[in-house]
Amino acid sequence: MKDPIYKLVELTGTSTTSIEDAVEKAIKRASKTLKHLCWFQIVETRGNIEKGRVHHWQVTLKIGFMVEE
């Protein structure tokens, strides 16, 4: 394909470990049903606080993938 066309999906990954883990989980899940994943963009990062500490990360990202012809 000379000039590829891309589609975006927006997902929110979650993790009690880290922001990076939340992103990895979202990408891993998307790769189960989508082909040709190319890139991601973090749109929002937030989390829950429990007893004065970060308890749970929530990372919303857009994942771009190439549309097949």
Coordinates of C-alpha atoms in Angstrom, one line a residue, residues 1-6 66-69:
M1 CA 0.0 0.0 0.0
K2 CA 1.5 3.3 -1.1
D3 CA -0.4 5.7 1.2
P4 CA -1.8 3.7 4.1
I5 CA -5.0 4.6 5.9
Y6 CA -5.2 4.3 9.7
M66 CA -3.5 0.3 9.4
V67 CA -6.7 -0.5 7.6
E68 CA -6.5 -3.4 5.2
E69 CA -7.4 -2.9 1.6

